PDB file of C-alpha atoms and ligand atoms in Angstrom:
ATOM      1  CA  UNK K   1     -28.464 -35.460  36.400  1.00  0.00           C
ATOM      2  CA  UNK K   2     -30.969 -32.752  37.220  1.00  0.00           C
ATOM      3  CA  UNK K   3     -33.760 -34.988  35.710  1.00  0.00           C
ATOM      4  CA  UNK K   4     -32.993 -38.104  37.567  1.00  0.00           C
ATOM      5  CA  UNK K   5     -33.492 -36.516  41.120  1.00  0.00           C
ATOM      6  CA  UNK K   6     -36.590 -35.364  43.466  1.00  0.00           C
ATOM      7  CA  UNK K   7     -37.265 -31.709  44.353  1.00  0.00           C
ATOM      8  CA  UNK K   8     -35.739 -32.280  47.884  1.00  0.00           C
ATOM      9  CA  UNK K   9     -32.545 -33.789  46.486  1.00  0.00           C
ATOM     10  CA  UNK K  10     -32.368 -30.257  44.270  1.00  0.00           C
ATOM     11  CA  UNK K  11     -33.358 -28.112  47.362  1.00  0.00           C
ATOM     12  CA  UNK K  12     -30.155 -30.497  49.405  1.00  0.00           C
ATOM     13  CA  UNK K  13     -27.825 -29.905  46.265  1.00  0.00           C
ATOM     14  CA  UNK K  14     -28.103 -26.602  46.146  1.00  0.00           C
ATOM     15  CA  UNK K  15     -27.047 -25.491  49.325  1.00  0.00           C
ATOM     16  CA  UNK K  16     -24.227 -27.659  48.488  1.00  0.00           C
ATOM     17  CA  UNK K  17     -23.431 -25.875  44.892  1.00  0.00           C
ATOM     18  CA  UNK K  18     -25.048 -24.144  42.713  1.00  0.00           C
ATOM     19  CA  UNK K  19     -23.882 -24.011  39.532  1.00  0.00           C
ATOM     20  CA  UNK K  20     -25.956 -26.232  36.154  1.00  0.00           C
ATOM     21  CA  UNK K  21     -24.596 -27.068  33.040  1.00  0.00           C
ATOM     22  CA  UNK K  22     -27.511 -27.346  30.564  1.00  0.00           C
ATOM     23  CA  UNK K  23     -26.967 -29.355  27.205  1.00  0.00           C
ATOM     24  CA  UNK K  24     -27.506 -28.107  24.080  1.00  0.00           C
ATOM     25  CA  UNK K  25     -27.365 -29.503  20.525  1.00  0.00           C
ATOM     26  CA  UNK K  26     -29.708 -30.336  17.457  1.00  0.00           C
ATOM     27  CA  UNK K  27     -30.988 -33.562  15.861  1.00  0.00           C
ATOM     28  CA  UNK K  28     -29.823 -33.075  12.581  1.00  0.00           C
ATOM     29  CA  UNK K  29     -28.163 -34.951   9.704  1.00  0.00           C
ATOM     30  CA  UNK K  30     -24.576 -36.121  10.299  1.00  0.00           C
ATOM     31  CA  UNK K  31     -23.637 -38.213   6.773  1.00  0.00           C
ATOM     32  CA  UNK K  32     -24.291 -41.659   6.757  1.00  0.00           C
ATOM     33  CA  UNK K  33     -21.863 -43.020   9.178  1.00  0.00           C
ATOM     34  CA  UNK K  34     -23.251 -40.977  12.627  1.00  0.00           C
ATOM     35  CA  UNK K  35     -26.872 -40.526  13.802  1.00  0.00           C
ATOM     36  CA  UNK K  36     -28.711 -37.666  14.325  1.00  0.00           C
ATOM     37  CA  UNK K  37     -28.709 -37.391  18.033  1.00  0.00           C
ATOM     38  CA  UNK K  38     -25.061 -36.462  17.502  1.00  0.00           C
ATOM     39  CA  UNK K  39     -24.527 -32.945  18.623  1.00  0.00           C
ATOM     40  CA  UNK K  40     -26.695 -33.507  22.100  1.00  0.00           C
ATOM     41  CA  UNK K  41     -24.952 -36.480  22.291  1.00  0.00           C
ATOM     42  CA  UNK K  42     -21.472 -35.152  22.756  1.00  0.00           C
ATOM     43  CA  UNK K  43     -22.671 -31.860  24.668  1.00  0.00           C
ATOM     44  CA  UNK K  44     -24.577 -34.413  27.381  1.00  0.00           C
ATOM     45  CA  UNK K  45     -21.240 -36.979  27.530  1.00  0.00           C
ATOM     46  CA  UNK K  46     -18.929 -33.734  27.836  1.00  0.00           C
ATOM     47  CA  UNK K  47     -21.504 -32.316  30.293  1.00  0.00           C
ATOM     48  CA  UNK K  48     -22.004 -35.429  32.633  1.00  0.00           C
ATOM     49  CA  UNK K  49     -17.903 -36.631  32.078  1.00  0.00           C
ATOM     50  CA  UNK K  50     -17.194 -33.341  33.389  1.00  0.00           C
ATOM     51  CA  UNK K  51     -19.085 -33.700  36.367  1.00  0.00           C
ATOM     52  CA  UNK K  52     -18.325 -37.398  37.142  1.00  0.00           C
ATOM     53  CA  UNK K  53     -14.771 -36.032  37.455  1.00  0.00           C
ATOM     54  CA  UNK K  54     -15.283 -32.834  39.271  1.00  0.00           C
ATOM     55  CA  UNK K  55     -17.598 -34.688  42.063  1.00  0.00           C
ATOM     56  CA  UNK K  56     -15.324 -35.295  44.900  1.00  0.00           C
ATOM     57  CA  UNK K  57     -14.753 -31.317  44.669  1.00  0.00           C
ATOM     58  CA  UNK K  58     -17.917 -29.366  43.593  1.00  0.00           C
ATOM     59  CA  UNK K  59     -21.606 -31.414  42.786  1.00  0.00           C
ATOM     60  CA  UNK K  60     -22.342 -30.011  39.323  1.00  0.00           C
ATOM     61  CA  UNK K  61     -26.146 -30.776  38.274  1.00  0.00           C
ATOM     62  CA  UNK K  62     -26.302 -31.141  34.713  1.00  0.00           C
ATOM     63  CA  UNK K  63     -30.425 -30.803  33.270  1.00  0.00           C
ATOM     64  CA  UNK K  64     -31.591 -32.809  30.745  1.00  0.00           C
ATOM     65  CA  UNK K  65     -30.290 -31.667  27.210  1.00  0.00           C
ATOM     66  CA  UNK K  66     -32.161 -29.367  24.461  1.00  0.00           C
ATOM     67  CA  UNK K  67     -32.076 -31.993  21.841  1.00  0.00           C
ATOM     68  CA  UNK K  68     -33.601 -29.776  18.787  1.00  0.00           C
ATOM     69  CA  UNK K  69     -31.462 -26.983  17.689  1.00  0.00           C
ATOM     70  CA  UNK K  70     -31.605 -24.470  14.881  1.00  0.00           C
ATOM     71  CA  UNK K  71     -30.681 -26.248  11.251  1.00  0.00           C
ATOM     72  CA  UNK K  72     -32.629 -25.613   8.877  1.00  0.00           C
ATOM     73  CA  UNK K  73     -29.219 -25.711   6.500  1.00  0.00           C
ATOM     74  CA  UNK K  74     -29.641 -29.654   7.096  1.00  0.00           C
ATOM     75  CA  UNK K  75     -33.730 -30.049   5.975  1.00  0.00           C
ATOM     76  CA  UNK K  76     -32.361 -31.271   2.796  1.00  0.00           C
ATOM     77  CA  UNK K  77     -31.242 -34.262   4.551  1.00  0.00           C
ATOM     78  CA  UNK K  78     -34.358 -36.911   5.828  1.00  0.00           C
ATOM     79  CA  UNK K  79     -34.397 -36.970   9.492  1.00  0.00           C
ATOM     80  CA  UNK K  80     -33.291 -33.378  10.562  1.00  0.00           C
ATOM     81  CA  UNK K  81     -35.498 -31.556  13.017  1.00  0.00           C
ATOM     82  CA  UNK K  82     -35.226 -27.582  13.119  1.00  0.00           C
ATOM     83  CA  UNK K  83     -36.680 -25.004  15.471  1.00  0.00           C
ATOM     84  CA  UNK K  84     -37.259 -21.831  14.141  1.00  0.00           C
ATOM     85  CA  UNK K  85     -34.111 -19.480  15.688  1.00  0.00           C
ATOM     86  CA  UNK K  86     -36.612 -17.789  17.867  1.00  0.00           C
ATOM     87  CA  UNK K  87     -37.846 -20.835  19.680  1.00  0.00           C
ATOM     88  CA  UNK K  88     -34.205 -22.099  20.759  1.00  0.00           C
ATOM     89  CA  UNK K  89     -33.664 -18.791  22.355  1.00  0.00           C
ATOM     90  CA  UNK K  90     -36.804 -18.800  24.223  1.00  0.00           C
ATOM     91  CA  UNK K  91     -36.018 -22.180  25.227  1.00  0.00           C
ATOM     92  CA  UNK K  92     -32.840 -21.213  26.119  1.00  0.00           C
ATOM     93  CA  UNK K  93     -33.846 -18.131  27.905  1.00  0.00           C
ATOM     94  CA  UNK K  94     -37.010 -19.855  30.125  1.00  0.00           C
ATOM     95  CA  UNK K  95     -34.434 -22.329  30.926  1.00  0.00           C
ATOM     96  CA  UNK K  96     -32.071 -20.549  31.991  1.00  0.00           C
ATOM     97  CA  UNK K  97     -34.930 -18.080  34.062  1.00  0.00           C
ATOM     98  CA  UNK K  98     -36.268 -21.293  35.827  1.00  0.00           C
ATOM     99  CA  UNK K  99     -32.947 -22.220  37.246  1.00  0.00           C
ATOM    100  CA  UNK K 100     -31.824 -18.580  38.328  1.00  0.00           C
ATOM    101  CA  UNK K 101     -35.277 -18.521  39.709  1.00  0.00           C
ATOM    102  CA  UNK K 102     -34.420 -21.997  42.431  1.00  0.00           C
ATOM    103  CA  UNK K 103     -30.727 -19.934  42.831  1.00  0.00           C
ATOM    104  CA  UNK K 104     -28.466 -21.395  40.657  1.00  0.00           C
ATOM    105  CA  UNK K 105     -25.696 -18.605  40.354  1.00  0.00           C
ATOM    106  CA  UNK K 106     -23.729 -19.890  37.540  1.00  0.00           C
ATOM    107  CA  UNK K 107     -25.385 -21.643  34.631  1.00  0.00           C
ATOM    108  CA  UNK K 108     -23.255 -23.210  31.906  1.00  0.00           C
ATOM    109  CA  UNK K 109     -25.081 -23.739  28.572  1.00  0.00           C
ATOM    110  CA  UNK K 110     -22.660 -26.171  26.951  1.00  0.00           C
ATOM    111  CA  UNK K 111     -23.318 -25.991  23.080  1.00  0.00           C
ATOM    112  CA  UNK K 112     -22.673 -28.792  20.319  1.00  0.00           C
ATOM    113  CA  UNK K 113     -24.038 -27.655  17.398  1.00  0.00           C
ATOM    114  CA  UNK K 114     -22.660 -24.217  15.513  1.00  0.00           C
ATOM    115  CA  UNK K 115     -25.804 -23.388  14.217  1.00  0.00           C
ATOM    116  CA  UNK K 116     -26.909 -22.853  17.791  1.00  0.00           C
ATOM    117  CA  UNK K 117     -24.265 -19.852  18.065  1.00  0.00           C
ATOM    118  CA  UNK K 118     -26.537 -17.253  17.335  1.00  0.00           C
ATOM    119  CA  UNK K 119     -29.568 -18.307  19.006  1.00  0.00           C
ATOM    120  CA  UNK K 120     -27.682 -18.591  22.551  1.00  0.00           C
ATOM    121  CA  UNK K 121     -25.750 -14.848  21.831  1.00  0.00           C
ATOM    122  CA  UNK K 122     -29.423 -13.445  21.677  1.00  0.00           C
ATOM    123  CA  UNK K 123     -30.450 -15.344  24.781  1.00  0.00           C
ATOM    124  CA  UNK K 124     -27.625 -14.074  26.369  1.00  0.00           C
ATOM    125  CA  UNK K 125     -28.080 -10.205  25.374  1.00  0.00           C
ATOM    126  CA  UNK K 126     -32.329 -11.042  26.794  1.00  0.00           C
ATOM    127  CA  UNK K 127     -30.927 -12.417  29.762  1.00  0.00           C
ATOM    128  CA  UNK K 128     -28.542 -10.050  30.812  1.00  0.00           C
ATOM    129  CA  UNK K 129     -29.241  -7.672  34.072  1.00  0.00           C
ATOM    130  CA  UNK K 130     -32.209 -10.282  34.374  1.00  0.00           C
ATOM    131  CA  UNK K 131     -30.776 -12.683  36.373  1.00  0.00           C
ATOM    132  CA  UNK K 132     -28.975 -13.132  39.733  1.00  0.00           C
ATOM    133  CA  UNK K 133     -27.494 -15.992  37.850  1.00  0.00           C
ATOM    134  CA  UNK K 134     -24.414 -15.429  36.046  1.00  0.00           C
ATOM    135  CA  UNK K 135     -24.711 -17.029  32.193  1.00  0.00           C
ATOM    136  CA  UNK K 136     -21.899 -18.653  30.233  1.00  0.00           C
ATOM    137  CA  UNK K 137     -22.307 -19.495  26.726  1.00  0.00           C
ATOM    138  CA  UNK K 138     -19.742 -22.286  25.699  1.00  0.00           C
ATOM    139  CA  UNK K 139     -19.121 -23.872  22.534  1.00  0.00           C
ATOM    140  CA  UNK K 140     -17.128 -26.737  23.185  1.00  0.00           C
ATOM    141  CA  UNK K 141     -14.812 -27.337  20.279  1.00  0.00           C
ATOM    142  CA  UNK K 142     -13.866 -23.924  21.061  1.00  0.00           C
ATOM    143  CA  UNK K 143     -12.061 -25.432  24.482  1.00  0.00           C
ATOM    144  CA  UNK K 144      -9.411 -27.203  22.333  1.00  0.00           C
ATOM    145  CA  UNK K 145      -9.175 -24.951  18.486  1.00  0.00           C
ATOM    146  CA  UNK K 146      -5.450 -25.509  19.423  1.00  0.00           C
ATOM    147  CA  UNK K 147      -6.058 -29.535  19.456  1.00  0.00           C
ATOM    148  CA  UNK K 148      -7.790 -29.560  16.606  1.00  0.00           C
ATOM    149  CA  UNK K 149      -6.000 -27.581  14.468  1.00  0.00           C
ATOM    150  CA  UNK K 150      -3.199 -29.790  15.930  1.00  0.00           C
ATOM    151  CA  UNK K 151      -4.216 -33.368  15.147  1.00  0.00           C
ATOM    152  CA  UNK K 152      -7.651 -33.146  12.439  1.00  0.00           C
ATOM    153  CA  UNK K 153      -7.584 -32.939   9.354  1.00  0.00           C
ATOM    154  CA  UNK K 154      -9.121 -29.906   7.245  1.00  0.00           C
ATOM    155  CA  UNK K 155     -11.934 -28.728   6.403  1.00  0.00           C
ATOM    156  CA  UNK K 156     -12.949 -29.367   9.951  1.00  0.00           C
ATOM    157  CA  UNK K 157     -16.824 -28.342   9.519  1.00  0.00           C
ATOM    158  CA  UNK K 158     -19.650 -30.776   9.476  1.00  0.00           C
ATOM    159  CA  UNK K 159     -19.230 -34.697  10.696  1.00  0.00           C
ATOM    160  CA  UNK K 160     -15.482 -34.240   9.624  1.00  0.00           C
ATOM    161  CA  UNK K 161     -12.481 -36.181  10.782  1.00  0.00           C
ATOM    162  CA  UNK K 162     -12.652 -34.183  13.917  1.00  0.00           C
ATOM    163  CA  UNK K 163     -16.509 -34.452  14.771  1.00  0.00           C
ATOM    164  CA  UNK K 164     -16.394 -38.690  14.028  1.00  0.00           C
ATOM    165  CA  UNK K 165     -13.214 -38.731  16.007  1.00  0.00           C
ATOM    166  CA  UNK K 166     -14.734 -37.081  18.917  1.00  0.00           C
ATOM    167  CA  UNK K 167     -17.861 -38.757  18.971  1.00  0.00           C
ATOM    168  CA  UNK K 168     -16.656 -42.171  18.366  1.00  0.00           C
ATOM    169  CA  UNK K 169     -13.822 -41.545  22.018  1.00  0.00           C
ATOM    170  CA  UNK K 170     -16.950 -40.406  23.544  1.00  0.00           C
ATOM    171  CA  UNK K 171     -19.275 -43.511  23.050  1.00  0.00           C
ATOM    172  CA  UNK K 172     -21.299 -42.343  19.480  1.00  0.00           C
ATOM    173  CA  UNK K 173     -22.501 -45.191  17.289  1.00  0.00           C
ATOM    174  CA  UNK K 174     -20.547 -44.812  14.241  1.00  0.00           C
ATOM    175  CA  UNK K 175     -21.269 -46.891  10.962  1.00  0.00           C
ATOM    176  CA  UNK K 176     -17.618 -47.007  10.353  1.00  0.00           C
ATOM    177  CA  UNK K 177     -18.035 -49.006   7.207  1.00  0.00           C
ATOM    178  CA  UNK K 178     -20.333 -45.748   5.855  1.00  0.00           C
ATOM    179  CA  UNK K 179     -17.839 -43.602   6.474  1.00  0.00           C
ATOM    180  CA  UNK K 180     -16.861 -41.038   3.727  1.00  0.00           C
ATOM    181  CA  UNK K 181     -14.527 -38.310   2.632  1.00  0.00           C
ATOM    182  CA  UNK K 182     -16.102 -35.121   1.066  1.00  0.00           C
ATOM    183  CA  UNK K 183     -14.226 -32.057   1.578  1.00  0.00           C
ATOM    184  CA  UNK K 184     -17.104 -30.171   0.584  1.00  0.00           C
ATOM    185  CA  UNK K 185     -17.698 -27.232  -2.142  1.00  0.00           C
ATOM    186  CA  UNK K 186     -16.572 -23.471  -1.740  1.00  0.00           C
ATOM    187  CA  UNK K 187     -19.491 -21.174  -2.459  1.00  0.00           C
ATOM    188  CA  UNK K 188     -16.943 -18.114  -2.828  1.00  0.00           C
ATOM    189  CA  UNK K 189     -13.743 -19.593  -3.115  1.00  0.00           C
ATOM    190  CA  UNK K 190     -11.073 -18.077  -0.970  1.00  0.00           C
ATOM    191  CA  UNK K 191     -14.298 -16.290   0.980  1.00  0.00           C
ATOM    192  CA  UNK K 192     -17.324 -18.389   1.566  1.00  0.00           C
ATOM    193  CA  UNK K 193     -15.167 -21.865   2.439  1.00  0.00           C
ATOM    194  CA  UNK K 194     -16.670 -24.703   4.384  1.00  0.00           C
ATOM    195  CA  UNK K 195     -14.150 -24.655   7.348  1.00  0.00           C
ATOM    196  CA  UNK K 196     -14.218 -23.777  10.375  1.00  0.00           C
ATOM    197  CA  UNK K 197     -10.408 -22.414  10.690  1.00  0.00           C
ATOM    198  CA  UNK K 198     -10.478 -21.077   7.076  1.00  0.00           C
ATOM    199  CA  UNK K 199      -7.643 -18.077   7.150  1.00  0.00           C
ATOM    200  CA  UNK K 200      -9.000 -14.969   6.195  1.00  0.00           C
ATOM    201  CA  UNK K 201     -10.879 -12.769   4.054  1.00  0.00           C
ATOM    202  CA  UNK K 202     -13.488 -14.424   4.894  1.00  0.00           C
ATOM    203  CA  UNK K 203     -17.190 -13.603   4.249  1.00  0.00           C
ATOM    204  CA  UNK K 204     -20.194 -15.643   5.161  1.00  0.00           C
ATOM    205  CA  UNK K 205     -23.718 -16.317   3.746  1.00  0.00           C
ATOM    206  CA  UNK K 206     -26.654 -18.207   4.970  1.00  0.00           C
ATOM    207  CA  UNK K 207     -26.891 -22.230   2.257  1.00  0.00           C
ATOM    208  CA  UNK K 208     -28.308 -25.369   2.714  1.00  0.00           C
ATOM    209  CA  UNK K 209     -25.943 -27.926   3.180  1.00  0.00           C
ATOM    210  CA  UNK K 210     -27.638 -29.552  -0.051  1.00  0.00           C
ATOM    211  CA  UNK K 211     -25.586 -26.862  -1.954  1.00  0.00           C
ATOM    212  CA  UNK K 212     -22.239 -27.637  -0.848  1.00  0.00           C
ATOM    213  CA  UNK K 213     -22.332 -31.825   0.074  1.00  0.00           C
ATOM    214  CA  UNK K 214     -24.087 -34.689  -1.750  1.00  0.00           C
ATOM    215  CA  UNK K 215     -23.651 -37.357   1.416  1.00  0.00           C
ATOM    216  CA  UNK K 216     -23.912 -34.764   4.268  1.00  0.00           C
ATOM    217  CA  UNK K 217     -20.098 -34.488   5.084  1.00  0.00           C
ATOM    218  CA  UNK K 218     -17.974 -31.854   5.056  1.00  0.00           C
ATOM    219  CA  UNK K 219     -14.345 -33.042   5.856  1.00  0.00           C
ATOM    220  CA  UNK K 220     -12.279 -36.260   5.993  1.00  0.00           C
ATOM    221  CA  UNK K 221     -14.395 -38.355   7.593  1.00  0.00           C
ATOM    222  CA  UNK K 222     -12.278 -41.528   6.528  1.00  0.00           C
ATOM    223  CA  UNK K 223      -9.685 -40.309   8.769  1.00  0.00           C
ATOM    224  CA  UNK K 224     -11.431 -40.397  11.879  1.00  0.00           C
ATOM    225  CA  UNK K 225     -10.278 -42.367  14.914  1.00  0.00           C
ATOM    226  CA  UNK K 226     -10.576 -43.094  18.558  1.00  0.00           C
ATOM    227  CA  UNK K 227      -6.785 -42.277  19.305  1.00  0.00           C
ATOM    228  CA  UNK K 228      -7.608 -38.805  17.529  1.00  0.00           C
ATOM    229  CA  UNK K 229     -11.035 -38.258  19.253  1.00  0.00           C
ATOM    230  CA  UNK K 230      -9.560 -38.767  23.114  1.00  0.00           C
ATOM    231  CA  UNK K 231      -6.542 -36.345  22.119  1.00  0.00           C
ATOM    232  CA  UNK K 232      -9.002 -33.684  21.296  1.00  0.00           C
ATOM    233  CA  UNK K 233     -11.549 -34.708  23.910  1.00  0.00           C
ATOM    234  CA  UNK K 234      -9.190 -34.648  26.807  1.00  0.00           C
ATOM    235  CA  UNK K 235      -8.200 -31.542  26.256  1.00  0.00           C
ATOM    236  CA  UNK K 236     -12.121 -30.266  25.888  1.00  0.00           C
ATOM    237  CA  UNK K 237     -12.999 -31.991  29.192  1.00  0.00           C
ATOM    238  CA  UNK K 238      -9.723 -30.625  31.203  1.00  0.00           C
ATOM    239  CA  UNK K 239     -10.601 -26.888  30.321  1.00  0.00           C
ATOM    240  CA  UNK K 240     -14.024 -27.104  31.091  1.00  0.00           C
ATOM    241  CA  UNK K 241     -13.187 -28.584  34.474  1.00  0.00           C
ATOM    242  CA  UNK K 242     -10.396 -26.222  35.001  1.00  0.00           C
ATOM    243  CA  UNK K 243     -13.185 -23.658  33.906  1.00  0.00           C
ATOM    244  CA  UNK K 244     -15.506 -24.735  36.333  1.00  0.00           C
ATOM    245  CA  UNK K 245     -13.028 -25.041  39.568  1.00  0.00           C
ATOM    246  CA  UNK K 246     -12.465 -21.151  38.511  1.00  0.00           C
ATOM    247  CA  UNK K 247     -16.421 -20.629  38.924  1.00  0.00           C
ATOM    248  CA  UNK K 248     -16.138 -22.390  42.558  1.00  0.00           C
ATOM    249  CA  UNK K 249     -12.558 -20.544  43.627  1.00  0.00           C
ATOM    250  CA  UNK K 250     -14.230 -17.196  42.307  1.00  0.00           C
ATOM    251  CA  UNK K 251     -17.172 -17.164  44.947  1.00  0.00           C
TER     252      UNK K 251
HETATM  253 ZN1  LIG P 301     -22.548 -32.019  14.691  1.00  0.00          ZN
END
């Protein structure tokens, strides 16, 4: 943990290895059954489990996580936070410039939060031919869609059978007896659905989460479980050390 150690112990590491994996997520609304540190939570326990088991071979750093991410979709809901779009990719981007700039060459910015998509694209179009560094954006349900797809139950979209499951395996406090199930409302139906692996057509439109869920749910969330949530995670964390080993074989 990059924010736990001196400036010598960085200046040691990184003649060691040099690659970061920087946390991002939001602290936004997540129903009434999981708390609004959710999304940095998972991206910081998939970040620093990741590490833990990749130590005896390569000394990731991880840096402490962006904990405010773009959601203004969720300011309907008391407690959400939201940068404006253009502040999370200037975060992202001086973030990323610092650590290029002490000669990390491969920075990971491990996302938890969809919303933050967009945001890290753009900071990744700045970024590019401005950096020694190379910069990987990586949303990390996208490690395991297959998983998913496999094991939750649809819609899987916003603190859903998949996201409790997850987070519960990974250490989140969950008010298990708040749990609820709200599939959540189709704007356009057969077009604008709330689901993340809705088949096409699909189109897409910018609402507030007010307009398509009463609790803050979108998805099953009854159906969560820790059995479910280390299936999926497992799979996440094996890629993205497998992913990582790549970065270290491809020097
Ligand atoms: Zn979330």
């Amino acid at each position: 943990m990059l924010g736990k150690m001196t400036w010598p112990e960085v200046k040691q590491r990184l003649t060691e290895s040099s690659i970061a994996i920087v946390p991002v997520g939001s602290t936004e609304q997540h129903g009434p059954a999981l708390p609004l540190d959710n999304d940095h939570f998972t991206a910081l326990q998939f970040a620093k489990m990741a590490a833990d088991r990749l130590w005896k071979k390569v000394k990731v750093v991880v840096t402490p996580p962006i904990c405010f991410g773009y959601s203004p979709h969720h300011m309907g809901f008391k407690g959400t936070i939201t940068l404006r779009e253009t502040t999370l990719t200037d975060t992202i981007y001086d973030v990323c410039k610092s650590l290029d700039a002490h000669g990390f060459k491969n920075i990971i910015i491990l996302n938890g939060h969809g919303g933050n998509s967009t945001a890290i694209a753009t900071a990744l179009h700045q970024l590019h031919g401005q950096t020694n560094a190379k910069v990987f954006h990586i949303d990390w349900w996208t490690l395991a869609s297959d998983k998913i797809l496999e094991v939750a139950t649809r819609p899987v979209y916003h603190a859903c059978d998949m996201e409790t499951s997850v987070s519960w395996y990974l250490g989140q406090r969950v008010l298990e007896d708040k749990l609820v199930d709200e599939p959540g409302k189709s704007l356009v139906p057969g077009y604008v659905e709330p689901d993340l692996f809705a088949p096409s057509p699909k189109a897409s439109m910018m609402y507030s989460m007010t307009d398509i869920t009463k609790s803050g749910v979108v998805g099953y969330a009854r159906k969560a479980t820790k059995e479910k949530g280390k299936l999926i995670a497992e799979v996440v964390l094996e890629r993205f050390v497998k992913f990582i080993e790549k970065l270290v074989n491809s020097k």
